[in-house]
Amino acid sequence: MLITTAFTALLAASAATAQLTPAKRYGLLKDVRPELGFANYSPAQKDLVAQQVQAMFQIYSHEYTKIKDIHVDAQAAIAKARKNASSLSLKDFNYEMASIFLSLRDFHTNYEIGGAHSCYGFVTPFKFNFVQSPDIANDPRVVVEALTVDPNILALTKDQVSKVQVGDSLEKIDGLTFRQHWIKTQAATGGANQYGGYRAALGLLSSINGKLYPAPAKDAVTFEFHRPGSKTNYSVTVPWVTVGKRACLADAPGGGSANLGAPKFHGPNLTKEKKKGPVGVKPSSPLDGMKLFGDSNNDLIWKPTDSSIINWTIYKHGGANLGVIQLTAFEDDTHPDGLGPAAEVFQNLLLNELAETDSVVIDVRDNGGGIISFADVLPQLFVPNFVPGKARAIRTENNRILMVVDSADGPTWAASYNQSHPGDLYTVPEAFSTVEQDNAIGQLYLRPVGVFTDANCYSSCDMFSASMQDFGVTVFGEDGTTGAGGANVVEHRSFLQAAAPTIFKPLPYQDVDATGAVRLGAPDFRVAWRETLRVNKNAGVVIEDRGVLTDVVVRPVVADFLPINNSTGKSTQFDKIAAVLKKAGTSTGKAGLFFQSPLALQYSTTGSAVSFPYSSQQIKKLELRDSTGKVVGTASPSPFYRRTTGVLKASQKSTALGYFAYNIRGYGANGKQVLTTKRVVTVTPGLDKYVKVAAGQTFNYAGTGAYSAVYNSNSPAVNGWQVSKTGVAIVGNGIQYADNTDTDLRVFANVPKGGAKLAVTFKFDTELNYDFFTISVRSVTAGAPVTPVQLARETGKGSVDQTFDLPGGNIDISFHFVSDGGVDFSGVTISKIAIKA
Ligand SMILES: *[C@@H]1O[C@H](CO)[C@@H](O)[C@H](O)[C@H]1NC(C)=O
Ligand SMILES: *[C@@H]1O[C@H](CO)[C@@H](O)[C@H](O)[C@H]1NC(C)=O
Ligand SMILES: *[C@@H]1O[C@H](CO)[C@@H](O)[C@H](O)[C@H]1NC(C)=O
Ligand SMILES: *[C@@H]1O[C@H](CO)[C@@H](O)[C@H](O)[C@H]1NC(C)=O
Ligand SMILES: *[C@@H]1O[C@H](CO)[C@@H](O)[C@H](O)[C@H]1NC(C)=O
Ligand SMILES: *[C@@H]1O[C@H](CO)[C@@H](O)[C@H](O)[C@H]1NC(C)=O
Ligand SMILES: *[C@@H]1O[C@H](CO)[C@@H](O)[C@H](O)[C@H]1NC(C)=O
């Protein structure tokens, strides 16, 4: 649902000309200012744009929250501005709209300026950060954390950069202290609360996103610095450097002389596979992907993983043994589904590299959010019985049309509206994911854990931090709160126009090319649609504006930014976090707890009783429960106080085919529960049960039995495949499938060595690019597992009658249907499955 800067697509698009023309255009604001063009709107188009903003603010989830917290009424502000909008100049019109959005102090609700202006970032060569001081709320101290490493920016500012050193403190900005500067600019800065505002204001001293913010009014900025140990202050006046994206300038309507006349449509592809689930993330910028500044905290050596959003290290300074997982976002745009292997990578770190640490901290500083369901599946790995937060929309006519008439996010959200009553301000809160989905794995790490935030931690990052805190996890923070963005965000163009076309109309210059690619620099908006609420310890508390209050403030000191010294590996911040968690480990008895058992087990019906090999420590009793909650096995690890291995056995053999969920609970010396974790056992037929199709024969599938079964993963059987006695398979009731269904019909067969043919006839009707039907086949061999071969993958609507090649020998054929949350169609009907040998 979210368009971010398609950075990879841009690189590809510009690759052909890369040798000749660099992708970026550098200049000084004083020279480039005349080229900061705006999309050329007629008076009627200006009114249309303002009217669409007005329509969108009718679904702005924080309308009442912002009136209460910051006394800004979005709906009143746009109603007033619309009266005069069509008579304003292009620049005044765009800046007026931008200023209304910025006054909401909500990074989810953005006006994207149409035109070349939006292709530019405005930068200085300095990166600043806050350091420890006695009163971080009223007297924040700011120092230079890093200098620019971009050679083009350096070339334009080297006389100024050479005067400044990392660690110098920032005393004044154009004559004002940092706090005075923030007070003066806060209405145009963004940042929901004081700390979010401070972080936003600090960031804007280094780089400004021309897509969202007006260009700086002055061509240069004067910083007054103090060098530690020096008797005087010194001043540096740096010009604002402009960084323009050439591909965007080529596309942008209203590009002035910077329009390079190259082919248009460098933007993201509106027709490609969509991301999973609702998104909560900060807006993108023309500066995304650029390395503007040197690294900080360099004294720690981060280790990369297979996920580009996860790095890790074990902090060992001063005898600490602290696992650190650095999670830079809740989405990974290098993968088509927006996430890639992040969840598995995260789990594997806990099970392997970090398994023997004393404690773990998840470093989410500077994490601007992403896919909400990813934030919702992480807490279970640390805390028992996790419950995700809920969200609500405002009760307005436009939301009635969007949620009920157009069912924009499916039956759950239609019901959320329907269950509210006239006069209510909000619809009834609903969760984005189910408790079952969010507890499908359970605890993997039992020792103390913390989350390390700052006020740049925003949106899904706020939600993750809130969830962890609500279930007892310590929140460390560089600031007094997180960034306070509590909502899922939807875009006008990619979501609202498609979901409710009677209300949301195309904006000018939003044309696409034949393959679905959009023009960069075209106008668009985004809005916070559903406001998130906390649960458990903070039930009902709104995240927006308040944020997650930090339990332990941990600011850096200047020494933390000074040049690399690998031999120390020291950070004052991680020293403190390690010490606090160590103490917590002793006082709560969590120090030394350990439990591991393979995450997934597979048996064939010829196998013995289900048994879970385990390794444990400080766990006196283990209990195995089946999916109905019945205790079907127990074990008493001995000696329990040190590392012990054993086997937790179920009392009965598995005879039926399918997925079987078990719950393992562990109890400490005092009888208190210290562990709850899930395990899934897959039971497949023994090889002797496979249906044998000899050469020349045709096997016509006629329903499940000894060689075929339905495997439902985390969704009720009634929502999965229903297979008739004649072998017709239908997902759910055949009228409308359920949200978050994951159902797999598998047929196990033995065919001649040379292979066979699979003939399948099916109809499908699924949400395009969100819900999928896949046919695949896997060879079953005694040795290493064989990767399945995909035969077909369908989404949208159609009928197929097709024959596929099957490998020879023992094979496992899978007919797999998966839906996400939200919109649901009638699903898939398979009317024929035949194997011809
Ligand atoms: C609208 O514009 C007119 C003149 O162009 C000005 O006098 C009036 O104050 C403006 N009204 C608002 C609400 O900005
Ligand atoms: C540097 O500037 C700050 C802020 O104006 C001021 O408080 C301080 O006294 C100055 N230091 C020197 C040494 O001039
Ligand atoms: C956009 O995606 C569609 C569907 O995946 C594909 O056919 C088309 O070529 C893509 N266009 C571009 C510009 O990548
Ligand atoms: C992760 O580590 C790799 C290798 O050290 C580094 O190149 C990359 O920048 C790191 N990523 C982040 C977000 O720190
Ligand atoms: C919501 O109410 C409308 C009519 O008021 C009804 O048509 C629709 O089926 C209801 N939807 C749900 C999911 O309750
Ligand atoms: C620190 O370690 C990194 C990675 O091992 C290495 O590239 C760098 O040169 C080292 N720096 C110093 C100052 O030793
Ligand atoms: C690096 O740390 C070691 C150990 O604390 C110290 O002896 C050495 O002087 C440091 N080197 C630099 C360049 O700071």
PDB file of N, CA and C in Angstrom, residues 86 107 130 138 156 160 178 182 192 254 263 304 334 342 392 503 509 513 518 521 541 612 622 724 757 793 813 815 832:
ATOM      1  N   SER A  86      -7.512  28.975  -4.946  1.00  0.00           N
ATOM      2  CA  SER A  86      -7.346  29.053  -6.403  1.00  0.00           C
ATOM      3  C   SER A  86      -6.729  30.365  -6.850  1.00  0.00           C
ATOM      4  N   PHE A 107       4.168  12.960  10.994  1.00  0.00           N
ATOM      5  CA  PHE A 107       4.951  12.507   9.825  1.00  0.00           C
ATOM      6  C   PHE A 107       4.204  11.486   8.963  1.00  0.00           C
ATOM      7  N   PHE A 130      22.337  14.937  20.180  1.00  0.00           N
ATOM      8  CA  PHE A 130      22.226  15.380  21.565  1.00  0.00           C
ATOM      9  C   PHE A 130      23.203  14.580  22.421  1.00  0.00           C
ATOM     10  N   ASN A 138      14.678  20.795  28.967  1.00  0.00           N
ATOM     11  CA  ASN A 138      14.679  22.252  28.837  1.00  0.00           C
ATOM     12  C   ASN A 138      16.009  22.841  28.415  1.00  0.00           C
ATOM     13  N   LEU A 156      31.688  21.787  -2.060  1.00  0.00           N
ATOM     14  CA  LEU A 156      30.991  23.074  -2.026  1.00  0.00           C
ATOM     15  C   LEU A 156      31.080  23.758  -0.660  1.00  0.00           C
ATOM     16  N   GLN A 160      34.290  25.774   5.127  1.00  0.00           N
ATOM     17  CA  GLN A 160      33.571  25.792   6.408  1.00  0.00           C
ATOM     18  C   GLN A 160      33.827  24.498   7.187  1.00  0.00           C
ATOM     19  N   PHE A 178      19.621  26.273  20.552  1.00  0.00           N
ATOM     20  CA  PHE A 178      18.850  25.213  19.893  1.00  0.00           C
ATOM     21  C   PHE A 178      17.404  25.231  20.365  1.00  0.00           C
ATOM     22  N   TRP A 182      14.042  25.841  18.145  1.00  0.00           N
ATOM     23  CA  TRP A 182      12.934  24.880  18.057  1.00  0.00           C
ATOM     24  C   TRP A 182      11.600  25.569  18.367  1.00  0.00           C
ATOM     25  N   ALA A 192       5.809  15.070  16.764  1.00  0.00           N
ATOM     26  CA  ALA A 192       4.529  15.128  17.470  1.00  0.00           C
ATOM     27  C   ALA A 192       4.660  15.710  18.870  1.00  0.00           C
ATOM     28  N   GLY A 254       6.662  21.002 -14.250  1.00  0.00           N
ATOM     29  CA  GLY A 254       7.133  22.274 -13.726  1.00  0.00           C
ATOM     30  C   GLY A 254       8.558  22.178 -13.275  1.00  0.00           C
ATOM     31  N   PRO A 263      13.447  10.691 -20.974  1.00  0.00           N
ATOM     32  CA  PRO A 263      12.146  10.021 -20.945  1.00  0.00           C
ATOM     33  C   PRO A 263      11.513  10.100 -19.558  1.00  0.00           C
ATOM     34  N   PRO A 304      26.784  -7.888   9.666  1.00  0.00           N
ATOM     35  CA  PRO A 304      25.600  -7.907   8.804  1.00  0.00           C
ATOM     36  C   PRO A 304      24.912  -9.270   8.828  1.00  0.00           C
ATOM     37  N   THR A 334      14.291  -3.861  -0.385  1.00  0.00           N
ATOM     38  CA  THR A 334      15.046  -4.609  -1.382  1.00  0.00           C
ATOM     39  C   THR A 334      14.332  -5.916  -1.740  1.00  0.00           C
ATOM     40  N   ALA A 342      13.556 -11.011   7.049  1.00  0.00           N
ATOM     41  CA  ALA A 342      13.848 -10.334   8.319  1.00  0.00           C
ATOM     42  C   ALA A 342      13.379 -11.115   9.545  1.00  0.00           C
ATOM     43  N   ARG A 392      -8.303   2.504  15.563  1.00  0.00           N
ATOM     44  CA  ARG A 392      -9.660   2.990  15.312  1.00  0.00           C
ATOM     45  C   ARG A 392      -9.596   4.116  14.284  1.00  0.00           C
ATOM     46  N   ILE A 503     -15.016   9.341  -4.006  1.00  0.00           N
ATOM     47  CA  ILE A 503     -14.556  10.472  -3.176  1.00  0.00           C
ATOM     48  C   ILE A 503     -13.196  10.981  -3.645  1.00  0.00           C
ATOM     49  N   TYR A 509      -1.327  15.606 -13.150  1.00  0.00           N
ATOM     50  CA  TYR A 509       0.013  15.056 -13.470  1.00  0.00           C
ATOM     51  C   TYR A 509       0.257  13.664 -12.865  1.00  0.00           C
ATOM     52  N   ASP A 513       2.804   5.312 -17.250  1.00  0.00           N
ATOM     53  CA  ASP A 513       3.081   4.803 -18.591  1.00  0.00           C
ATOM     54  C   ASP A 513       2.442   3.415 -18.763  1.00  0.00           C
ATOM     55  N   VAL A 518       5.057   5.373 -12.552  1.00  0.00           N
ATOM     56  CA  VAL A 518       4.537   6.723 -12.325  1.00  0.00           C
ATOM     57  C   VAL A 518       5.628   7.765 -12.592  1.00  0.00           C
ATOM     58  N   GLY A 521       8.054  13.298  -8.901  1.00  0.00           N
ATOM     59  CA  GLY A 521       7.788  14.725  -8.792  1.00  0.00           C
ATOM     60  C   GLY A 521       6.328  15.083  -9.011  1.00  0.00           C
ATOM     61  N   VAL A 541      -4.408   3.695  25.875  1.00  0.00           N
ATOM     62  CA  VAL A 541      -3.605   4.914  25.730  1.00  0.00           C
ATOM     63  C   VAL A 541      -3.214   5.101  24.256  1.00  0.00           C
ATOM     64  N   PHE A 612       9.982 -34.072  21.753  1.00  0.00           N
ATOM     65  CA  PHE A 612      10.741 -32.841  21.530  1.00  0.00           C
ATOM     66  C   PHE A 612      12.065 -32.916  22.282  1.00  0.00           C
ATOM     67  N   LEU A 622       8.779 -29.199  32.790  1.00  0.00           N
ATOM     68  CA  LEU A 622       8.303 -28.875  31.446  1.00  0.00           C
ATOM     69  C   LEU A 622       6.989 -29.604  31.211  1.00  0.00           C
ATOM     70  N   SER A 724     -14.246 -32.322  -1.229  1.00  0.00           N
ATOM     71  CA  SER A 724     -15.424 -33.192  -1.304  1.00  0.00           C
ATOM     72  C   SER A 724     -15.008 -34.621  -1.642  1.00  0.00           C
ATOM     73  N   LYS A 757       2.815 -36.377 -15.490  1.00  0.00           N
ATOM     74  CA  LYS A 757       2.153 -35.101 -15.788  1.00  0.00           C
ATOM     75  C   LYS A 757       1.077 -34.846 -14.734  1.00  0.00           C
ATOM     76  N   ARG A 793       1.588 -19.813 -10.045  1.00  0.00           N
ATOM     77  CA  ARG A 793       1.311 -18.861  -8.967  1.00  0.00           C
ATOM     78  C   ARG A 793       0.319 -17.847  -9.520  1.00  0.00           C
ATOM     79  N   ILE A 813       2.930 -33.010  -3.728  1.00  0.00           N
ATOM     80  CA  ILE A 813       2.371 -31.922  -4.551  1.00  0.00           C
ATOM     81  C   ILE A 813       1.542 -31.021  -3.631  1.00  0.00           C
ATOM     82  N   PHE A 815      -0.997 -27.598  -3.069  1.00  0.00           N
ATOM     83  CA  PHE A 815      -1.928 -26.588  -3.590  1.00  0.00           C
ATOM     84  C   PHE A 815      -2.151 -25.624  -2.436  1.00  0.00           C
ATOM     85  N   LYS A 832     -10.390 -30.317 -10.801  1.00  0.00           N
ATOM     86  CA  LYS A 832      -9.765 -31.560 -11.259  1.00  0.00           C
ATOM     87  C   LYS A 832      -8.277 -31.592 -10.895  1.00  0.00           C
TER      88      LYS A 832
END
